[in-house]
XYZ file of C-alpha atoms in Angstrom:
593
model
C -78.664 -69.054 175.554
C -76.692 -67.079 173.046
C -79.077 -68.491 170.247
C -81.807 -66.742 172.161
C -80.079 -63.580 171.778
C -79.178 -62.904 168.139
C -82.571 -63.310 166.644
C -84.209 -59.724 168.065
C -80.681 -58.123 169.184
C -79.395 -58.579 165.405
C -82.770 -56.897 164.312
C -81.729 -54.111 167.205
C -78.098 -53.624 166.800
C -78.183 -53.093 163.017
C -80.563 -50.103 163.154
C -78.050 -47.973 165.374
C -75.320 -47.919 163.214
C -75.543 -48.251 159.014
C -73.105 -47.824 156.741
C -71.985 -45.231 154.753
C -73.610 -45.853 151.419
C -74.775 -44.807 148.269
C -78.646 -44.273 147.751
C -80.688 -43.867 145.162
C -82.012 -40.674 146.435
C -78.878 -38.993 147.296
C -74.955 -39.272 147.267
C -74.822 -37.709 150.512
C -77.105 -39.641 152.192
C -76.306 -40.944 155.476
C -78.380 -41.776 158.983
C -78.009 -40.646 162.224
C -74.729 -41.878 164.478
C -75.449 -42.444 167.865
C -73.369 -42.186 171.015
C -74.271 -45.299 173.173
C -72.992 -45.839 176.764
C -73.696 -49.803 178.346
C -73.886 -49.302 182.088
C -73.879 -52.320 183.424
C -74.395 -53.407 187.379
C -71.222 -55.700 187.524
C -72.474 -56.447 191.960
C -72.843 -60.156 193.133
C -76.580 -59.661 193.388
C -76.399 -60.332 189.707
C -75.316 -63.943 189.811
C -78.719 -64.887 190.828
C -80.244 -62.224 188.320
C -78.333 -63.331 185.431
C -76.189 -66.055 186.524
C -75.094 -67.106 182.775
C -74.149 -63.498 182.148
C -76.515 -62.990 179.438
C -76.156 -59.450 179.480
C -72.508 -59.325 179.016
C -73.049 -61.676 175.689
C -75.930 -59.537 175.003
C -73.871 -56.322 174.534
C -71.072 -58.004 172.876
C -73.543 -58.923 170.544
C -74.569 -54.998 170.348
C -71.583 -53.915 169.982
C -71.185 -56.384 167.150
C -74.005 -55.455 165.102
C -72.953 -51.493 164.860
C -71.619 -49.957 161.526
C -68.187 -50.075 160.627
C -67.593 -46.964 160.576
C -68.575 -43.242 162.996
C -70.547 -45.118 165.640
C -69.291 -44.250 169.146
C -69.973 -46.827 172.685
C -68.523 -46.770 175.522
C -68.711 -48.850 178.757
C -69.703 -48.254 182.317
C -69.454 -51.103 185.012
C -70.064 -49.784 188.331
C -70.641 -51.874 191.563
C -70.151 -49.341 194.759
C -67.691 -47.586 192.344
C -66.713 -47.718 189.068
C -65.612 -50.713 188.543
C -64.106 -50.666 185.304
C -64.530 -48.011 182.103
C -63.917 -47.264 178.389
C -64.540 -44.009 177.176
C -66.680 -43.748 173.985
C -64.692 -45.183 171.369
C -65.314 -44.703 167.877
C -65.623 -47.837 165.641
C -63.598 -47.376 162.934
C -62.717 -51.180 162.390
C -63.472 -54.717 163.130
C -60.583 -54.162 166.049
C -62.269 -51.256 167.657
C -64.783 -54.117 167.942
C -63.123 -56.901 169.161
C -61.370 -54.055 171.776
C -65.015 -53.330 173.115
C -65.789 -56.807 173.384
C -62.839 -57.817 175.326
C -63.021 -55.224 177.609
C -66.430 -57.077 178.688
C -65.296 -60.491 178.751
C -62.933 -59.001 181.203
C -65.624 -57.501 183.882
C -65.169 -58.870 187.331
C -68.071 -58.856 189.823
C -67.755 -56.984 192.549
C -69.585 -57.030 196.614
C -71.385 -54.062 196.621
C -73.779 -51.969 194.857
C -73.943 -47.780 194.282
C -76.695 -46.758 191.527
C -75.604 -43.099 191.576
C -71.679 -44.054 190.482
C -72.883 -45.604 187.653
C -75.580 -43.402 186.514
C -73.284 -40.096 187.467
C -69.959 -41.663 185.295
C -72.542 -42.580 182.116
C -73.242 -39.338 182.089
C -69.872 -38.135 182.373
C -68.638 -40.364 179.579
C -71.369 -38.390 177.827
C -70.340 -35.422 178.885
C -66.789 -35.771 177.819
C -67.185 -37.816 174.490
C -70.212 -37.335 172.671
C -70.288 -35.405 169.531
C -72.778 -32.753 169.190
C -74.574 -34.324 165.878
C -74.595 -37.652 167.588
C -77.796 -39.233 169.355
C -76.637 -39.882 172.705
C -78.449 -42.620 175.039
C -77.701 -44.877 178.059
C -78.838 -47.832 178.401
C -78.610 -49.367 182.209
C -79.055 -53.267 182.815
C -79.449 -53.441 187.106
C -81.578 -55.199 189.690
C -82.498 -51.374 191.132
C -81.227 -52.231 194.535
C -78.580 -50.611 196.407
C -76.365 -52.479 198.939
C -73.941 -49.934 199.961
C -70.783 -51.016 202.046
C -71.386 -49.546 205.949
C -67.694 -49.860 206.383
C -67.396 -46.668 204.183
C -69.931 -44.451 205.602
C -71.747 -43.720 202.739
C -75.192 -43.097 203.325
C -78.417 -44.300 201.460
C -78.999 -40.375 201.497
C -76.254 -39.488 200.096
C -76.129 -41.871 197.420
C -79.938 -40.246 196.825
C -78.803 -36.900 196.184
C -76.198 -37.478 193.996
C -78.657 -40.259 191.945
C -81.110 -37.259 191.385
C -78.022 -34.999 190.371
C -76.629 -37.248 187.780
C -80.618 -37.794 186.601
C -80.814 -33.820 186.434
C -77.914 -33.791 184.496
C -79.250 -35.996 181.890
C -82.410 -34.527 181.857
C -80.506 -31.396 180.969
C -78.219 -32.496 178.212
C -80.725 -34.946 176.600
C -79.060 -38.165 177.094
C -82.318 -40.770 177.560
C -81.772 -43.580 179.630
C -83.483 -46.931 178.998
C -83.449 -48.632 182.108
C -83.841 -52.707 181.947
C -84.370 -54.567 185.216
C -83.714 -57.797 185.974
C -86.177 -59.450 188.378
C -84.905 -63.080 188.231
C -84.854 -63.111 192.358
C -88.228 -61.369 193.097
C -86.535 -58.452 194.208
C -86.353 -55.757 191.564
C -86.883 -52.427 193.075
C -88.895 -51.599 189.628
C -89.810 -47.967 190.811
C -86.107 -46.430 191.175
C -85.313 -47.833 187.594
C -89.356 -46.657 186.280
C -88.061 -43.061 187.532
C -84.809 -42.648 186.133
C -86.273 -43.407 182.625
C -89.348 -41.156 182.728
C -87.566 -38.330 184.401
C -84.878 -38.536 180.919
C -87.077 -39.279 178.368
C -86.493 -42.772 178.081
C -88.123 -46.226 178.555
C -88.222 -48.421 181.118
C -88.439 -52.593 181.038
C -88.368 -55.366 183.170
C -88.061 -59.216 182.978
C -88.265 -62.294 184.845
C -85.430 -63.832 182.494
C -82.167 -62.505 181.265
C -83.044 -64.657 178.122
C -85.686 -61.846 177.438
C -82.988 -59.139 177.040
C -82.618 -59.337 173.016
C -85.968 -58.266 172.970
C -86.202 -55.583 174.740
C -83.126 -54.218 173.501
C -84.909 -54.670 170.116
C -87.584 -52.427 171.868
C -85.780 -49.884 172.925
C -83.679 -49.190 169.629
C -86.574 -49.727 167.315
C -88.269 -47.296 168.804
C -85.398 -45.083 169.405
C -84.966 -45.023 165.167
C -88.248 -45.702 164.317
C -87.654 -49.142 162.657
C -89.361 -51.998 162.651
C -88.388 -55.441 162.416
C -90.007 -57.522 159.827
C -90.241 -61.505 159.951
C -89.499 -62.927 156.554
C -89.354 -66.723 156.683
C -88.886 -69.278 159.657
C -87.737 -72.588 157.913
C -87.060 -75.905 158.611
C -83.683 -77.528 156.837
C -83.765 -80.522 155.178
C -79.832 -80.744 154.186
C -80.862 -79.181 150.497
C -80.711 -75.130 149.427
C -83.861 -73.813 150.330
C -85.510 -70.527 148.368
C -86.589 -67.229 150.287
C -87.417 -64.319 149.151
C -86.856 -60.953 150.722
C -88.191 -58.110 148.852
C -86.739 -54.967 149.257
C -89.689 -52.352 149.211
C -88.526 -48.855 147.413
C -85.232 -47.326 146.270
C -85.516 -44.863 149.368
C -83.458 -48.368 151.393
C -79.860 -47.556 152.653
C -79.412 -50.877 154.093
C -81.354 -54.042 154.257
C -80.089 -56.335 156.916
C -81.185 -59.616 157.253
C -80.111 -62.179 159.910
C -80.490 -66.030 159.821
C -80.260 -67.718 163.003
C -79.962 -71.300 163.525
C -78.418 -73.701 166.395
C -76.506 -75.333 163.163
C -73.968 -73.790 160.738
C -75.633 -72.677 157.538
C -74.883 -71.852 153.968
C -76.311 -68.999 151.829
C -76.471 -68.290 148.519
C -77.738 -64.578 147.004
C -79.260 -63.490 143.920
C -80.694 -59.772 142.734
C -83.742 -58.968 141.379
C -82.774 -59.679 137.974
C -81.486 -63.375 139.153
C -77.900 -62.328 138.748
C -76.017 -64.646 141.562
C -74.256 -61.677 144.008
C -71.069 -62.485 146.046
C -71.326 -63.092 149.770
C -69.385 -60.878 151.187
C -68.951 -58.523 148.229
C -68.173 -54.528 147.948
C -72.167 -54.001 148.130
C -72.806 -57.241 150.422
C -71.022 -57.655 153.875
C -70.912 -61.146 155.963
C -70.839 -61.380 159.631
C -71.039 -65.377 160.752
C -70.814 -66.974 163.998
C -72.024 -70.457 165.742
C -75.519 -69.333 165.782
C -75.839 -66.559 163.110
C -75.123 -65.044 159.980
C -76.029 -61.405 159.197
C -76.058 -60.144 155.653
C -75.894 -56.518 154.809
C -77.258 -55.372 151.643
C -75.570 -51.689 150.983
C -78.373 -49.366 149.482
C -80.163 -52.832 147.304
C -81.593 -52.535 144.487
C -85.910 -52.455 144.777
C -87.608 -55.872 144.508
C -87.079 -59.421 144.731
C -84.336 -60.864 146.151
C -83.725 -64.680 146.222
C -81.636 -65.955 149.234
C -80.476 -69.829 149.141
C -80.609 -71.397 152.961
C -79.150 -74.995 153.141
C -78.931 -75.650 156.709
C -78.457 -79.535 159.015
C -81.656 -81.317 158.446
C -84.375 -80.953 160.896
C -82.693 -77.726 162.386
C -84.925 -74.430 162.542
C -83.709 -71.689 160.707
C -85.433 -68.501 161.698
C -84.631 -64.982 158.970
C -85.569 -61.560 159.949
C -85.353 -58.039 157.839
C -84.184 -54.972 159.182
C -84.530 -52.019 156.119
C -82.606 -48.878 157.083
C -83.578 -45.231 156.013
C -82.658 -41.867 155.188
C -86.158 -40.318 155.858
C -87.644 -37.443 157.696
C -90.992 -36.811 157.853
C -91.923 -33.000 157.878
C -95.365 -30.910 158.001
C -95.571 -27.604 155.686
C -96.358 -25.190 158.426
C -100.163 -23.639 157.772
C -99.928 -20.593 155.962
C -101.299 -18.751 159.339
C -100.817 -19.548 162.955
C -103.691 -17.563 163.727
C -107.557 -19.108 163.237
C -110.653 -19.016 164.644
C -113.358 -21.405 165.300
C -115.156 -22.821 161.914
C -112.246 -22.468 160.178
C -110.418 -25.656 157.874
C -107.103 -25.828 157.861
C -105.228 -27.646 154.935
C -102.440 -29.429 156.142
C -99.656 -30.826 153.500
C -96.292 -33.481 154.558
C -93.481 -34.481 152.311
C -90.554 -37.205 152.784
C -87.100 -35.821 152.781
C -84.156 -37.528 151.869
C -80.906 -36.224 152.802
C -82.747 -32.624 153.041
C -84.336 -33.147 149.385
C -88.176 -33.372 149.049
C -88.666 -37.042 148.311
C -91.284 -37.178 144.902
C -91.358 -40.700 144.141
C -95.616 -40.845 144.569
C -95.023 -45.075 145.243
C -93.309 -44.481 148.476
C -95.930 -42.399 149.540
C -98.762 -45.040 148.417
C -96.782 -47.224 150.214
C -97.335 -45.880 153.842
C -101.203 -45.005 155.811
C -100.625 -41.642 157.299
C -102.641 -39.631 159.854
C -102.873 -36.438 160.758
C -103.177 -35.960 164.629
C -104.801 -33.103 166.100
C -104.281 -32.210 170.068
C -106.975 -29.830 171.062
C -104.293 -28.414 174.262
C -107.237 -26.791 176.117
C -109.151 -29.658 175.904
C -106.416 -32.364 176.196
C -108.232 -34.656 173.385
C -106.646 -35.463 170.248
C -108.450 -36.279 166.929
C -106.807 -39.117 164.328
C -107.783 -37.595 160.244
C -106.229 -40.236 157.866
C -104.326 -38.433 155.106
C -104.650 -39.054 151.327
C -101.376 -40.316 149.949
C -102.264 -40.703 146.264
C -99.732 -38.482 145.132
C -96.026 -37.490 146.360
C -97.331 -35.915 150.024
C -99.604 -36.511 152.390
C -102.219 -34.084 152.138
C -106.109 -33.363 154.229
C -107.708 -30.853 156.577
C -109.804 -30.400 159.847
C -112.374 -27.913 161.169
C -111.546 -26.108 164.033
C -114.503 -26.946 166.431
C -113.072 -24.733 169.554
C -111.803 -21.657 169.906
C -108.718 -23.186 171.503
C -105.098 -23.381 170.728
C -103.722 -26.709 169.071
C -101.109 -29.232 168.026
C -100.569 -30.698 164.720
C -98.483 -33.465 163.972
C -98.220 -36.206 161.250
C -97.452 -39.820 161.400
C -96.818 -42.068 158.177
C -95.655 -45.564 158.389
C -95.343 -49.138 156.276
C -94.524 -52.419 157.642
C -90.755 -51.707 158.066
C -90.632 -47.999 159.411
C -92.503 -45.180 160.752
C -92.034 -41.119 160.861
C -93.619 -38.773 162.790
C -92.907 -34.811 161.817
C -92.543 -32.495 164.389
C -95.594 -30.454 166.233
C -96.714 -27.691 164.611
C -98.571 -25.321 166.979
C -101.570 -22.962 165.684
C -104.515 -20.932 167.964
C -107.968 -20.212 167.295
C -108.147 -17.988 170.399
C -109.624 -14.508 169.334
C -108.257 -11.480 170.863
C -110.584 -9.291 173.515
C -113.394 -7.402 171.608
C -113.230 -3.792 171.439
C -114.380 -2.137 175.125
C -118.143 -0.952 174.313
C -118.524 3.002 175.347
C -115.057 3.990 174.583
C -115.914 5.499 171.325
C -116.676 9.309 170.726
C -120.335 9.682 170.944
C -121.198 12.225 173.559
C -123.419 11.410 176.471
C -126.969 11.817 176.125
C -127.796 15.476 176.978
C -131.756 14.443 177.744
C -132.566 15.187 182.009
C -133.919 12.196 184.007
C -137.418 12.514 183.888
C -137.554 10.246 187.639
C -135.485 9.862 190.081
C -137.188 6.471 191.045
C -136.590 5.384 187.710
C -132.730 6.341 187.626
C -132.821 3.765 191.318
C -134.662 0.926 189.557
C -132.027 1.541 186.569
C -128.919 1.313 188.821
C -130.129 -2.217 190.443
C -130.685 -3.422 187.457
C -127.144 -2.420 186.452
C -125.632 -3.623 189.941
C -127.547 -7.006 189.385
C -126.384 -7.526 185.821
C -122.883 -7.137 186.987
C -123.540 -9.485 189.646
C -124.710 -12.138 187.245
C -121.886 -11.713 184.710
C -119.432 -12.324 187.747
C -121.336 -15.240 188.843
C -121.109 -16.205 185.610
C -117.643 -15.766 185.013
C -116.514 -17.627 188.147
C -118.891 -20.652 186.988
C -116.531 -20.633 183.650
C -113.647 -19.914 185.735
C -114.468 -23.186 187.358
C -115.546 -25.051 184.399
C -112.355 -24.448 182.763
C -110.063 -25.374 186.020
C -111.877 -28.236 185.830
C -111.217 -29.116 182.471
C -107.349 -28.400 182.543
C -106.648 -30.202 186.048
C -103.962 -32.191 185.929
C -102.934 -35.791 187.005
C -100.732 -37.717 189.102
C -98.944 -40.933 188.953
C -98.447 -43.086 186.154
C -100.284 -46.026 184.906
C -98.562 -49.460 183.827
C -99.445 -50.913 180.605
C -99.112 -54.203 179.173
C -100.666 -56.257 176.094
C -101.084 -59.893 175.720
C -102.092 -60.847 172.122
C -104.762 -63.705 172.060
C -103.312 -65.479 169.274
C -99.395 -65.868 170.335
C -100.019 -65.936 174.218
C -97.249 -63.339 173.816
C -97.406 -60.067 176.500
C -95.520 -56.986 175.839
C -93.152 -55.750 178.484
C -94.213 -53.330 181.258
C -94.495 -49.725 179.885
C -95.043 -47.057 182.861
C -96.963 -44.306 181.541
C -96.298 -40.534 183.599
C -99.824 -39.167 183.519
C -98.629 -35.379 184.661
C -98.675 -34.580 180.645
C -102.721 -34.755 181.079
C -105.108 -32.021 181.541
C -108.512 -32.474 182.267
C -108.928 -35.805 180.517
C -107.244 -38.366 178.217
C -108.008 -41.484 176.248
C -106.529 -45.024 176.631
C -105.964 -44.653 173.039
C -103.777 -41.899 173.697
C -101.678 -43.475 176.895
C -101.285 -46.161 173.792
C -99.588 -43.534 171.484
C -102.215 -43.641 169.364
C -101.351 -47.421 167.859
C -103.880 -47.872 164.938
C -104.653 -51.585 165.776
C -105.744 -50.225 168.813
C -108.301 -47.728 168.091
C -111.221 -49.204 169.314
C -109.236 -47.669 173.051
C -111.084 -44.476 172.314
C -114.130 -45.574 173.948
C -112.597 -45.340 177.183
C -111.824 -41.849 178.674
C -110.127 -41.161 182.226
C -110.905 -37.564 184.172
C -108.850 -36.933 187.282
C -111.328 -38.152 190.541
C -110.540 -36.527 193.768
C -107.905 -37.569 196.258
C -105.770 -38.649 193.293
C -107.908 -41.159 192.248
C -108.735 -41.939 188.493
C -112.226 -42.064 187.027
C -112.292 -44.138 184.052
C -115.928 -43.626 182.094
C -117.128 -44.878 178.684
C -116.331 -48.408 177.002
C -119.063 -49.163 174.849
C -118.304 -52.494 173.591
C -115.408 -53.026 175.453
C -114.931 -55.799 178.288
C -113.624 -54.289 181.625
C -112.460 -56.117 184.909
C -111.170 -55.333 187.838
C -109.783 -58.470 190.283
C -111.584 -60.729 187.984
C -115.054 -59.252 188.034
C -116.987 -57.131 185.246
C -116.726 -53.890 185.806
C -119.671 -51.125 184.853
C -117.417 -48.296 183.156
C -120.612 -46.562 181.451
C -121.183 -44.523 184.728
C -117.493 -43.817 185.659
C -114.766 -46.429 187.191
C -112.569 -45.031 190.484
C -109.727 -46.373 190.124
C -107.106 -45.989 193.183
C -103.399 -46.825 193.365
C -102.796 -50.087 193.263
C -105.898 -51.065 191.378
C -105.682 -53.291 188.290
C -108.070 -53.378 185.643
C -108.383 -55.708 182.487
C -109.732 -54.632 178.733
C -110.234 -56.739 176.149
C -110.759 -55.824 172.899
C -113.563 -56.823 170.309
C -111.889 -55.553 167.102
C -108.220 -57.388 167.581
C -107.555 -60.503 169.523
C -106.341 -58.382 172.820
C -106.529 -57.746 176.167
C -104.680 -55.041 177.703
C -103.344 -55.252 181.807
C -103.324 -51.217 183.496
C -102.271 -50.918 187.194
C -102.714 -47.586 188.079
C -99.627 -46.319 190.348
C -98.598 -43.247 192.787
């Protein structure tokens, strides 16, 4: 089981916490820390859920992948109470380690289960330890299901209030919680964990299999850093040394971490770019070996070629994985006006910054695709304008085809990372035009010639102003229509043609909406997936959805083609299929309330 764990949890674990180390760019530079607290549901219910106790070998595992030095974790396990907890500890040593790793050997399962006593103490182990320039995050491992002890007279509402306290609270201080559920028994009450995740900014995931918990681990801190992992080699040993090469991409690289699982020791061998043989473990090169893994840490690596040596037990599979750590932040130059109006182009520039210095090294810039993405806020669209990156930025423009107020915001990325800058907000509303009449010209002086004419005159003026009211409480309409919001949330999933591999349940809050959205953008806007355009949703009435568009696209609902071109009502509960033309795809939406 264990061997199922360290391929994607190594690729996760080594993104929280680098190293302090040198870099090319800057002295100084150093990523974020994080402040990570493991709740874990330690209740009976679990045996059946994860009756090898994956999850305890899957944050040991965590825990073992973090820097050496300024992370902090601490531990939660709750059943009706706290079961047993360890404030956040700072790991300052390969003891601090082993001291958070025994403390979960030692966990003890307990009758009952409380959801709000966990949740609550997480957040006060947040509360109490977490250092301001930290990231702070929970991540929760529970079956969602309360089974509260009747003998004590706790209530299922009172165990509610407090729940939606303790969420408050987190909502409040910005501590995201990824929830992951474990539905090995059927029984996962999905919704309770779904909640607690989109109410804090988090993510929530569920699985038939505690084996699946290295990967979605690996899901929720790749995202979390904005890291990717990158597959180098999957090998089969034949009892000799066996080459591999794992090219390390710019100078801009604080730490290239690359983990070699196998079910059989194995022995490495390392050489730089220039073929010089390097130490294993060295000042620059750190080893971390168990029964079913090694992990090598390259400290800020030289750019290019390395060669790594694998000689494992014949006919044993030997799978390596990369995991490049950065000092990068992605920023947009705010436009030099906030103000516009419609017709107008607005040039929009982005730089990398290491360490707070303007990265100017053009290659890692023609390294990465970058897009500019414009949110038109009235209109609740948002445009994708690739960027040039020939030089050291990331530099293009856009029209302004509304006189609306929008969002600008740039994403670059490259097989092993991605950065988005922050939103930059700019209008193109114009101000209200000058009153007519209020100038000083003096009234006309001239007598009415007829009174019959002055009548006809003032129902002509009485009508006009009816019209222009009519007229304003058709826009008045238009435009309520156009910013009405949604409910629920929609449940996305993507199977890939070509593995047979589906992605894990993502639920989707759609009360961010007004007026109308893409499946693109429910997507975040993955290139790959572009084609997702096509298909636009509008808010239909009684809460329904009303999905229109598709041209291209394959559509089904409970098996059957479905005719989006004239609009799709889609009701909760309802599950619809699209498959995709341009990438081997399908994607799987339920539609929720």
């Amino acid at each position: 089981m264990l061997q199922r764990i360290v391929p994607l949890l190594l690729a996760v674990a080594l993104l929280i916490g680098p190293f302090a180390a040198r870099t090319a760019l800057a002295a100084s530079a150093a990523p974020a820390r994080i402040d990570a607290v493991l709740l874990l549901d330690v209740s009976k219910s679990m045996n059946t859920s994860d009756k090898n106790n994956l999850a305890g070998e899957a944050m040991k595992m965590f825990i073992d992948m973090l820097s050496t030095q300024g992370d902090k974790v601490g531990v939660v396990a709750y059943t009706d109470k706290v079961q047993r907890e360890k404030a956040l500890l700072e790991i300052n040593s390969a003891a601090d380690k082993e001291d958070l790793k025994d403390f979960i050997d030692g966990l003890d399962r307990g009758a009952y289960t409380d959801i709000a006593v966990g949740m609550e103490e997480a957040v006060k182990v947040l509360e109490n330890g977490s250092d301001p320039s930290h990231e702070p995050m929970i991540v929760m491992l529970a079956d969602g299901n309360n089974d509260l002890d009747e003998s004590s007279g706790r209530t299922q509402s009172e165990s509610d209030q407090e729940l939606k306290a303790a969420v408050e609270a987190a909502k409040q201080k910005g501590y995201p919680v990824y929830t992951i559920g474990l539905n090995a028994d059927g029984k996962l009450n999905k919704q309770i964990l779904a909640d607690l995740s989109s109410q804090t900014g988090g993510k929530a995931f569920v699985t038939d299999s505690a084996d699946d918990l290295p990967q979605i681990l690996s899901e929720i801190f790749a995202s979390h850093l904005k890291l990717k992992v990158v597959p180098v080699q999957s090998i089969t040993a034949n009892g000799s040394f066996q080459d591999v090469t794992v090219n390390v991409p710019n100078s801009s690289v604080l730490e290239a971490n690359i983990s070699i699982m196998s079910a059989q020791p194995v022995t490495v061998k390392l050489s730089d770019p220039a073929g010089k043989e390097v130490a294993i473990p060295s000042d620059e090169v750190l080893l971390s070996k168990s029964s079913t893994y090694s992990l090598i840490k390259l400290l800020s690596p030289e750019q290019g070629d390395w060669k790594l040596q694998v000689k494992g037990v014949s006919k044993d599979k030997i799978d390596i994985n990369l995991v490049f750590n950065y000092d990068l932040e992605l920023k947009i130059d705010t436009p030099a006006s906030a103000a516009y109006k419609k017709g107008d182009t607005v040039d929009v520039l982005s730089h990398l910054y290491a360490s707070g210095t303007q990265v100017t090294l053009s290659d890692l810039y023609q390294d990465m695709n970058a897009v500019l993405l414009v949110t038109d806020v009235d209109a609740g669209t948002t445009e994708e304008i690739p960027l040039d990156n020939s030089g050291a930025e990331f530099k293009g423009s856009f029209e302004i085809k509304e006189s609306h107020d929008y969002e600008l915001k740039v994403r670059a990325e490259e097989s092993s990372f991605y950065r988005e800058s922050d939103i930059v907000k700019i209008s193109a509303k114009t101000g209200a035009a000058p009153t007519a009449g209020t100038g000083g010209s003096a009234p006309s002086q001239e007598p009415l010639q007829d009174e019959g004419k002055s009548s006809g005159l003032l129902y002509y003026i009485i009508g006009g102003i009816i019209l222009l009211v009519a007229a304003g409480v058709a826009l008045w309409l238009l435009r309520k229509k156009s910013t009405r919001g949604f409910v629920g949330q929609i449940v996305v999933e993507v199977l890939d043609g070509n593995t047979g591999e589906k992605t894990y349940p993502q639920y989707k809050r759609l009360s961010g909406f007004r007026g109308k959205f893409t499946l693109h953008q429910l997507l975040q806007l993955a290139p790959e997936l572009k084609e997702t355009e096509k298909l636009v949703f509008t808010p239909g009435k009684g809460d329904r959805l009303l999905l229109k568009g598709g041209e291209g696209l394959a559509v089904e609902r409970s098996g059957r083609a479905a005719d989006v071109s004239r609009g799709l009502e889609l009701k909760s509960g309802d599950r619809i299929t699209v498959t995709l033309q341009a990438v081997d795809k399908s994607i799987m939406l339920e539609y929720l309330i």
